[in-house]
PDB file of N, CA and C in Angstrom:
ATOM      1  N   MET I  14     -13.579  19.543   2.688  1.00 51.00           N
ATOM      2  CA  MET I  14     -12.214  19.785   2.659  1.00 51.00           C
ATOM      3  C   MET I  14     -11.835  21.113   2.269  1.00 51.00           C
ATOM      4  N   LEU I  15     -10.916  21.375   3.089  1.00 52.00           N
ATOM      5  CA  LEU I  15     -10.590  22.918   2.882  1.00 52.00           C
ATOM      6  C   LEU I  15      -9.321  23.309   1.920  1.00 52.00           C
ATOM      7  N   ILE I  16      -9.127  23.677   1.111  1.00 57.00           N
ATOM      8  CA  ILE I  16      -8.004  23.814   0.354  1.00 57.00           C
ATOM      9  C   ILE I  16      -7.832  25.472  -0.134  1.00 57.00           C
ATOM     10  N   ARG I  17      -6.660  25.566   0.227  1.00 67.00           N
ATOM     11  CA  ARG I  17      -6.409  27.176  -0.245  1.00 67.00           C
ATOM     12  C   ARG I  17      -7.596  28.313   0.463  1.00 67.00           C
ATOM     13  N   GLY I  18      -8.228  27.907   1.291  1.00 70.00           N
ATOM     14  CA  GLY I  18      -9.280  28.843   1.651  1.00 70.00           C
ATOM     15  C   GLY I  18     -10.446  28.633   0.736  1.00 70.00           C
ATOM     16  N   VAL I  19     -10.794  27.607  -0.124  1.00 71.00           N
ATOM     17  CA  VAL I  19     -11.907  27.004  -0.919  1.00 71.00           C
ATOM     18  C   VAL I  19     -12.535  25.915   0.141  1.00 71.00           C
ATOM     19  N   VAL I  20     -13.883  26.132   0.307  1.00 73.00           N
ATOM     20  CA  VAL I  20     -14.366  24.861   0.623  1.00 73.00           C
ATOM     21  C   VAL I  20     -15.072  24.083  -0.200  1.00 73.00           C
ATOM     22  N   VAL I  21     -14.769  22.518  -0.246  1.00 77.00           N
ATOM     23  CA  VAL I  21     -14.767  21.598  -1.387  1.00 77.00           C
ATOM     24  C   VAL I  21     -16.599  21.095  -0.828  1.00 77.00           C
ATOM     25  N   LEU I  22     -17.757  21.378  -1.331  1.00 86.00           N
ATOM     26  CA  LEU I  22     -18.704  20.355  -0.722  1.00 86.00           C
ATOM     27  C   LEU I  22     -18.990  19.281  -1.505  1.00 86.00           C
ATOM     28  N   GLU I  23     -19.552  18.037  -0.818  1.00 90.00           N
ATOM     29  CA  GLU I  23     -19.604  16.629  -1.668  1.00 90.00           C
ATOM     30  C   GLU I  23     -20.996  16.415  -1.015  1.00 90.00           C
ATOM     31  N   PRO I  24     -21.304  15.663  -1.850  1.00 92.00           N
ATOM     32  CA  PRO I  24     -22.933  15.195  -1.683  1.00 92.00           C
ATOM     33  C   PRO I  24     -22.873  13.837  -0.709  1.00 92.00           C
ATOM     34  N   GLN I  25     -23.861  14.096   0.482  1.00 90.00           N
ATOM     35  CA  GLN I  25     -23.478  12.883   1.317  1.00 90.00           C
ATOM     36  C   GLN I  25     -23.899  11.432   0.738  1.00 90.00           C
ATOM     37  N   ASP I  26     -24.777  11.487  -0.390  1.00 94.00           N
ATOM     38  CA  ASP I  26     -24.859  10.015  -0.935  1.00 94.00           C
ATOM     39  C   ASP I  26     -23.881   9.511  -1.283  1.00 94.00           C
ATOM     40  N   ARG I  27     -22.740  10.079  -1.434  1.00 95.00           N
ATOM     41  CA  ARG I  27     -21.826   9.371  -1.822  1.00 95.00           C
ATOM     42  C   ARG I  27     -21.065   8.384  -0.699  1.00 95.00           C
ATOM     43  N   TYR I  28     -21.242   8.696   0.613  1.00 97.00           N
ATOM     44  CA  TYR I  28     -20.903   8.115   1.752  1.00 97.00           C
ATOM     45  C   TYR I  28     -22.098   7.623   2.566  1.00 97.00           C
ATOM     46  N   LEU I  29     -23.212   7.531   2.161  1.00 97.00           N
ATOM     47  CA  LEU I  29     -24.117   7.073   3.073  1.00 97.00           C
ATOM     48  C   LEU I  29     -24.154   5.363   3.175  1.00 97.00           C
ATOM     49  N   ASP I  30     -23.847   4.663   2.517  1.00 97.00           N
ATOM     50  CA  ASP I  30     -23.679   3.520   2.576  1.00 97.00           C
ATOM     51  C   ASP I  30     -23.065   2.788   3.378  1.00 97.00           C
ATOM     52  N   GLU I  31     -21.971   3.814   3.285  1.00 97.00           N
ATOM     53  CA  GLU I  31     -20.717   3.263   4.437  1.00 97.00           C
ATOM     54  C   GLU I  31     -20.764   3.916   5.799  1.00 97.00           C
ATOM     55  N   ALA I  32     -21.581   4.678   5.909  1.00 98.00           N
ATOM     56  CA  ALA I  32     -21.991   5.481   7.083  1.00 98.00           C
ATOM     57  C   ALA I  32     -22.950   4.686   7.900  1.00 98.00           C
ATOM     58  N   MET I  33     -23.916   4.532   7.129  1.00 98.00           N
ATOM     59  CA  MET I  33     -25.049   3.421   7.508  1.00 98.00           C
ATOM     60  C   MET I  33     -24.334   2.114   8.357  1.00 98.00           C
ATOM     61  N   ARG I  34     -23.650   1.376   7.594  1.00 98.00           N
ATOM     62  CA  ARG I  34     -22.827   0.330   7.985  1.00 98.00           C
ATOM     63  C   ARG I  34     -21.970   0.656   9.276  1.00 98.00           C
ATOM     64  N   ILE I  35     -21.280   1.550   9.214  1.00 98.00           N
ATOM     65  CA  ILE I  35     -20.394   2.027  10.489  1.00 98.00           C
ATOM     66  C   ILE I  35     -21.463   2.237  11.686  1.00 98.00           C
ATOM     67  N   ALA I  36     -22.675   3.055  11.282  1.00 98.00           N
ATOM     68  CA  ALA I  36     -23.766   3.407  12.380  1.00 98.00           C
ATOM     69  C   ALA I  36     -24.228   2.052  13.216  1.00 98.00           C
ATOM     70  N   LEU I  37     -24.587   0.962  12.232  1.00 98.00           N
ATOM     71  CA  LEU I  37     -25.232  -0.184  12.712  1.00 98.00           C
ATOM     72  C   LEU I  37     -23.933  -1.105  13.561  1.00 98.00           C
ATOM     73  N   GLU I  38     -22.755  -1.135  13.145  1.00 97.00           N
ATOM     74  CA  GLU I  38     -21.866  -1.460  13.663  1.00 97.00           C
ATOM     75  C   GLU I  38     -21.587  -0.839  14.786  1.00 97.00           C
ATOM     76  N   THR I  39     -21.397   0.207  15.267  1.00 97.00           N
ATOM     77  CA  THR I  39     -20.784   1.034  16.284  1.00 97.00           C
ATOM     78  C   THR I  39     -22.049   1.834  17.231  1.00 97.00           C
ATOM     79  N   LYS I  40     -23.252   1.487  16.799  1.00 96.00           N
ATOM     80  CA  LYS I  40     -24.432   2.491  17.417  1.00 96.00           C
ATOM     81  C   LYS I  40     -24.201   4.012  17.569  1.00 96.00           C
ATOM     82  N   VAL I  41     -23.359   4.279  16.552  1.00 96.00           N
ATOM     83  CA  VAL I  41     -23.057   5.863  16.568  1.00 96.00           C
ATOM     84  C   VAL I  41     -24.331   6.552  15.477  1.00 96.00           C
ATOM     85  N   THR I  42     -24.567   7.493  15.360  1.00 96.00           N
ATOM     86  CA  THR I  42     -25.383   8.197  14.796  1.00 96.00           C
ATOM     87  C   THR I  42     -25.094   8.144  13.088  1.00 96.00           C
ATOM     88  N   VAL I  43     -25.795   8.171  12.027  1.00 97.00           N
ATOM     89  CA  VAL I  43     -25.499   8.202  10.808  1.00 97.00           C
ATOM     90  C   VAL I  43     -24.986   9.549  10.380  1.00 97.00           C
ATOM     91  N   TYR I  44     -25.356  10.700  11.253  1.00 95.00           N
ATOM     92  CA  TYR I  44     -25.279  12.252  10.960  1.00 95.00           C
ATOM     93  C   TYR I  44     -23.469  11.740  11.421  1.00 95.00           C
ATOM     94  N   ASP I  45     -23.193  11.368  12.650  1.00 95.00           N
ATOM     95  CA  ASP I  45     -21.978  11.280  12.939  1.00 95.00           C
ATOM     96  C   ASP I  45     -20.987  10.629  12.128  1.00 95.00           C
ATOM     97  N   THR I  46     -21.401   9.198  11.698  1.00 97.00           N
ATOM     98  CA  THR I  46     -20.812   8.383  10.558  1.00 97.00           C
ATOM     99  C   THR I  46     -20.516   8.888   9.206  1.00 97.00           C
ATOM    100  N   LEU I  47     -21.170   9.829   9.045  1.00 96.00           N
ATOM    101  CA  LEU I  47     -20.985  10.483   7.304  1.00 96.00           C
ATOM    102  C   LEU I  47     -19.904  11.134   7.508  1.00 96.00           C
ATOM    103  N   TYR I  48     -19.460  11.906   8.338  1.00 95.00           N
ATOM    104  CA  TYR I  48     -18.184  12.269   8.791  1.00 95.00           C
ATOM    105  C   TYR I  48     -17.070  11.163   8.694  1.00 95.00           C
ATOM    106  N   ILE I  49     -16.955  10.194   9.311  1.00 97.00           N
ATOM    107  CA  ILE I  49     -16.303   9.148   9.451  1.00 97.00           C
ATOM    108  C   ILE I  49     -15.995   8.317   7.942  1.00 97.00           C
ATOM    109  N   ALA I  50     -17.410   8.270   7.430  1.00 97.00           N
ATOM    110  CA  ALA I  50     -17.009   7.527   6.195  1.00 97.00           C
ATOM    111  C   ALA I  50     -16.501   8.466   5.199  1.00 97.00           C
ATOM    112  N   GLN I  51     -16.518  10.009   5.050  1.00 96.00           N
ATOM    113  CA  GLN I  51     -15.982  10.679   4.546  1.00 96.00           C
ATOM    114  C   GLN I  51     -14.269  10.816   4.437  1.00 96.00           C
ATOM    115  N   ALA I  52     -14.212  10.739   6.172  1.00 96.00           N
ATOM    116  CA  ALA I  52     -12.800  10.493   6.581  1.00 96.00           C
ATOM    117  C   ALA I  52     -11.991   9.578   6.245  1.00 96.00           C
ATOM    118  N   LEU I  53     -12.678   8.488   5.857  1.00 96.00           N
ATOM    119  CA  LEU I  53     -11.973   7.337   5.442  1.00 96.00           C
ATOM    120  C   LEU I  53     -11.388   7.208   4.181  1.00 96.00           C
ATOM    121  N   SER I  54     -12.189   7.863   3.286  1.00 92.00           N
ATOM    122  CA  SER I  54     -11.518   8.320   1.997  1.00 92.00           C
ATOM    123  C   SER I  54     -10.438   9.247   1.829  1.00 92.00           C
ATOM    124  N   LYS I  55     -10.552  10.205   2.948  1.00 90.00           N
ATOM    125  CA  LYS I  55      -9.552  11.623   2.873  1.00 90.00           C
ATOM    126  C   LYS I  55      -8.547  11.038   3.460  1.00 90.00           C
ATOM    127  N   GLY I  56      -8.360  10.373   4.594  1.00 91.00           N
ATOM    128  CA  GLY I  56      -7.416   9.625   5.599  1.00 91.00           C
ATOM    129  C   GLY I  56      -7.332  10.474   6.945  1.00 91.00           C
ATOM    130  N   GLU I  57      -8.154  11.629   7.153  1.00 93.00           N
ATOM    131  CA  GLU I  57      -8.086  12.363   8.248  1.00 93.00           C
ATOM    132  C   GLU I  57      -9.571  12.893   8.724  1.00 93.00           C
ATOM    133  N   LEU I  58      -9.629  13.328  10.222  1.00 94.00           N
ATOM    134  CA  LEU I  58     -10.924  13.577  10.580  1.00 94.00           C
ATOM    135  C   LEU I  58     -10.542  14.640  11.798  1.00 94.00           C
ATOM    136  N   LEU I  59     -11.429  15.975  11.574  1.00 93.00           N
ATOM    137  CA  LEU I  59     -10.962  17.073  12.393  1.00 93.00           C
ATOM    138  C   LEU I  59     -12.444  17.112  13.581  1.00 93.00           C
ATOM    139  N   THR I  60     -12.484  16.768  14.690  1.00 95.00           N
ATOM    140  CA  THR I  60     -13.515  16.810  15.383  1.00 95.00           C
ATOM    141  C   THR I  60     -13.155  16.991  17.017  1.00 95.00           C
ATOM    142  N   ALA I  61     -14.730  17.296  17.628  1.00 96.00           N
ATOM    143  CA  ALA I  61     -14.296  17.875  19.184  1.00 96.00           C
ATOM    144  C   ALA I  61     -15.318  16.978  19.850  1.00 96.00           C
ATOM    145  N   ASP I  62     -15.683  15.409  19.205  1.00 96.00           N
ATOM    146  CA  ASP I  62     -16.649  14.490  19.499  1.00 96.00           C
ATOM    147  C   ASP I  62     -15.530  13.088  19.956  1.00 96.00           C
ATOM    148  N   SER I  63     -15.635  13.077  21.198  1.00 96.00           N
ATOM    149  CA  SER I  63     -14.848  11.927  21.586  1.00 96.00           C
ATOM    150  C   SER I  63     -15.128  10.511  20.865  1.00 96.00           C
ATOM    151  N   GLN I  64     -16.547  10.451  21.039  1.00 96.00           N
ATOM    152  CA  GLN I  64     -17.176   9.015  20.670  1.00 96.00           C
ATOM    153  C   GLN I  64     -16.992   8.923  18.819  1.00 96.00           C
ATOM    154  N   GLN I  65     -16.933   9.750  18.385  1.00 97.00           N
ATOM    155  CA  GLN I  65     -16.533  10.149  16.896  1.00 97.00           C
ATOM    156  C   GLN I  65     -15.199   9.857  16.554  1.00 97.00           C
ATOM    157  N   ALA I  66     -14.403  10.412  17.431  1.00 97.00           N
ATOM    158  CA  ALA I  66     -12.929  10.083  17.222  1.00 97.00           C
ATOM    159  C   ALA I  66     -12.692   8.960  17.667  1.00 97.00           C
ATOM    160  N   ARG I  67     -13.213   7.874  18.799  1.00 97.00           N
ATOM    161  CA  ARG I  67     -12.765   6.709  18.857  1.00 97.00           C
ATOM    162  C   ARG I  67     -13.138   5.757  17.812  1.00 97.00           C
ATOM    163  N   VAL I  68     -14.018   5.616  17.318  1.00 97.00           N
ATOM    164  CA  VAL I  68     -14.660   4.995  16.151  1.00 97.00           C
ATOM    165  C   VAL I  68     -14.044   4.985  15.055  1.00 97.00           C
ATOM    166  N   ALA I  69     -13.383   6.529  14.676  1.00 97.00           N
ATOM    167  CA  ALA I  69     -12.434   6.924  13.635  1.00 97.00           C
ATOM    168  C   ALA I  69     -11.014   6.021  14.011  1.00 97.00           C
ATOM    169  N   LYS I  70     -10.502   6.276  14.725  1.00 97.00           N
ATOM    170  CA  LYS I  70      -9.237   5.682  15.307  1.00 97.00           C
ATOM    171  C   LYS I  70      -9.567   4.095  14.952  1.00 97.00           C
ATOM    172  N   ARG I  71     -10.657   3.372  15.538  1.00 96.00           N
ATOM    173  CA  ARG I  71     -10.628   2.225  15.383  1.00 96.00           C
ATOM    174  C   ARG I  71     -10.577   1.724  13.841  1.00 96.00           C
ATOM    175  N   LEU I  72     -11.171   2.662  12.868  1.00 97.00           N
ATOM    176  CA  LEU I  72     -10.898   2.453  11.499  1.00 97.00           C
ATOM    177  C   LEU I  72      -9.633   2.853  10.632  1.00 97.00           C
ATOM    178  N   GLY I  73      -8.624   3.118  11.771  1.00 97.00           N
ATOM    179  CA  GLY I  73      -7.839   3.576  10.953  1.00 97.00           C
ATOM    180  C   GLY I  73      -7.592   5.091  10.348  1.00 97.00           C
ATOM    181  N   ILE I  74      -8.182   5.798  10.920  1.00 97.00           N
ATOM    182  CA  ILE I  74      -8.507   7.268  10.567  1.00 97.00           C
ATOM    183  C   ILE I  74      -7.524   8.298  11.240  1.00 97.00           C
ATOM    184  N   ARG I  75      -6.660   8.759  10.855  1.00 96.00           N
ATOM    185  CA  ARG I  75      -5.956   9.789  11.615  1.00 96.00           C
ATOM    186  C   ARG I  75      -6.705  11.122  12.216  1.00 96.00           C
ATOM    187  N   ILE I  76      -6.657  11.410  13.252  1.00 96.00           N
ATOM    188  CA  ILE I  76      -7.430  11.923  14.318  1.00 96.00           C
ATOM    189  C   ILE I  76      -6.685  13.396  14.691  1.00 96.00           C
ATOM    190  N   HIS I  77      -7.652  14.457  14.470  1.00 94.00           N
ATOM    191  CA  HIS I  77      -7.031  15.625  15.079  1.00 94.00           C
ATOM    192  C   HIS I  77      -8.405  16.274  16.153  1.00 94.00           C
ATOM    193  N   GLU I  78      -8.342  16.057  17.083  1.00 91.00           N
ATOM    194  CA  GLU I  78      -9.136  16.378  18.251  1.00 91.00           C
ATOM    195  C   GLU I  78      -8.747  17.795  18.605  1.00 91.00           C
ATOM    196  N   VAL I  79     -10.420  18.622  18.559  1.00 90.00           N
ATOM    197  CA  VAL I  79      -9.987  20.227  19.300  1.00 90.00           C
ATOM    198  C   VAL I  79     -10.700  20.236  20.225  1.00 90.00           C
TER     199      VAL I  79
END
């Protein structure tokens, strides 16, 4: 998360269970679903990956595609 020029790093362990569930349901890689799982808690996702964006949208996440 970028707040006033500061990057906040979070451990992936926090999102791994949810990411694994999403990956198994959608056939998307765990790497990509980690971002989706984090976005579920933050409410938004910035991505250039159309498959990742489609899955996130289905989960009700606000998408910013670049």
